[in-house]
Amino acid sequence: MKPTSRRILALAGVAAVAPLLIAATAQSGDPFVWLEDIHGEKALAAVDKWNAETMAALTAAPTYEKDRVEAKAIMDDDAQIAEPGQVMGDVVTNLWQDAKHTHGLWREASLSSFKAGKPEWKTLIDLDALSKAENQKWVWHGADCLAPDYKRCLISLSPGGSDADVVREWDRTKGKFVDGGFELPQAKSGVTWQDSDTLLVGTDWGAGSMTDSGYPRVLKRWKRGTPLSSATTVMEGAPSDISVGSFAIMDGDKRYVFVTRATSFYTSRAWVEGAGGALMPVPMPDTADLHGIIDGKLLAYLNKPMGEFKAGSVVSWPIAPIAEGKAPAPSLVFAPTDKQAVQSVATTDHAVWINLLDNVSGKLLALKPDVNGGWAQAVASLPDKATIALDAGDDKNDTVFATVQSFTVPPTLYAVGADGKADAVQSLPAKFDASQIDVEQYFATSKDGTKVPYFLARKKGVSKPAAAFIHAYGGFRAAQLPTYLTTQPYRAGPVAMWWVDEGQVYVLANIRGGGEYGPGWHDSALRQNRQRAYDDLYAVAEDLVARGLTTKGKIAVSGRSNGGLMAGVAVTQRPDLFGAAIIGSPLLDMKRYSHLLAGASWMAEYGNPDVPGDWAFIRKYSPYQAVKKGTKYPPVFFYSSTEDDRVHPGHARKMAAKLIDYGNPVYFHEYRLGGHSVGGDHGEDAVRAALIRAYLDRVLIKGDKSAP
């Protein structure tokens, strides 16, 4: 799930589980509501039983151990892109994980050596050593180093991978945590440097300080050398808000501090600090996303039309008048065509960078102000029909680092200049023979006539219908884009590579609800129109059948989080079409979702099930309520984490219990740690990859529909 914020008090909402369980049982008579008790003895006993049955069945597969070893070797391979986390003056940072450093090394290298492709790394924090010394499994959640000297950093570390983390101040010049420095206890907090001795902090301040969604409702200013309890209030939101937070943007050497109040998942208001710390409203629509400042111009992306500017455009306002309390007129920076979608916007000191999808194919633009007050464009000389990810920017040299890949092209890191010239910094060796694989883009026709794109990979020379594996998401504006077949987006590593090598068909579907064609592609599947996303998925599956690539019942659907909801809907609505389903960290009980952990933050996407009118359309697809006695469903593989503090593990548990109770086979694997990402290191990810491979072979290829 796309988070509005990634921090809250650990397991927020767990303390309230008991009354919630009583209320849920009284209102709905749900016989499996006890599985929502995250750490309950009875619930964990059921989880342990299901885990043991699944492990016994799938680890007995002749390919399991070989697959697990191969998956881990691929993930741990030293030949991996050293993705730049942040460019800080003349150095670049990176988080590195391999077989010897499962938790990771946070390290830095000189910018010049990095650009030359021969980085000279210096370790800043060894997370494995820190975890051992503190007897805690620390998972990296990032570093915020204060510009322009970057000497002091706020380090966020999660125990076990949950969204909640601790924040500690780090001295880069001394290479250690600051004695008596800023430190926040474990929570889903939002923290911003105001200056070297002041932080803006949103966290759990005690009773009533969190929103209904479980995020910070109160933002305070905290001065160095004072207790956290003495911090003074800057802004308070309403309990119904998603969160109140802050962030800072550099424009050259000038720092602008912003305060935000997210009133729903897709609406927020923003203020910039003016003279004396006064908060001045930013005159952009509450549906727009703020994306940076360049040469005194504040940039925003429009999710809805604004006057003469259409949705999907990038516009700008002069920031100086805004900081003085004025509301200047906006100007157009970039407007996409109907087949284009802006994926991300970044700035360096004198250039705007727009990562664009053009009919779901990546394109990177560099825009610089021209003499006529407009913007001159340069198209980066990057490979065509590939996926582009912006990693970090070198502000002073107007350069960005971008990683480019596709199903068959391994990741390559480029340094791209504002003139569009791109130099390869690092390219990974191939993990398989791409010359033996065909990659195609097709378009399926959905129920309402909409053309839905999907990407397909299969081995050359395979003419007979094969088993198909479809991965999709369909929500929260998140476009699904092709990545190398060893690193697919459902946290299953090389499963797609193995699948294609066996002669099967792998598909990535660009169903509505994502951002593949801009805001309209997302909005068309919101709330009461959610069924359109699922109809798009069925259209893709049926298009594969019509093309003779597969047959009904030989199709696996895969999705995680919101995609897990999609896969759950697919199983319950079309058990005739799908023969298997891989469902990770899912939302499934849509009657209860808004009362569980961060669920209330997603009502702008799905609706409010407590409102009768909303429940009328939600109940039509809610998977947990859709499971019926007497219907035979395909065997499902659930994977999740006990410590997922974003999507409640009770969703997967209850769905599994109900399916089993009605006589359906279920495979189930819940890690104790790992948070929403499920699995805290490569070893755990490799186990899951091997389990999924064994599950697909057993259920879809061999047709074994028995219980594990």
XYZ file of C-alpha atoms in Angstrom, residues 87 92 109-119 394 396-401 413 415-416 423-426:
27
model
C 24.229 13.093 -3.348
C 27.222 9.941 -2.758
C 32.059 7.399 -1.893
C 33.395 10.483 -3.619
C 31.089 11.669 -6.390
C 33.947 11.637 -8.890
C 34.846 7.985 -8.212
C 31.186 6.990 -8.328
C 30.594 8.663 -11.698
C 33.711 6.977 -13.052
C 32.225 3.597 -12.163
C 34.989 2.875 -9.634
C 33.568 4.037 -6.294
C 23.720 16.003 -8.349
C 25.398 21.640 -8.636
C 26.302 19.750 -11.837
C 22.685 19.439 -13.025
C 23.004 15.663 -13.338
C 20.685 12.861 -12.276
C 21.315 9.169 -11.792
C 22.822 2.963 -13.923
C 24.479 9.615 -15.177
C 22.323 11.954 -17.271
C 26.791 7.895 -19.609
C 26.604 4.363 -18.236
C 28.067 4.224 -14.735
C 27.423 0.572 -13.941
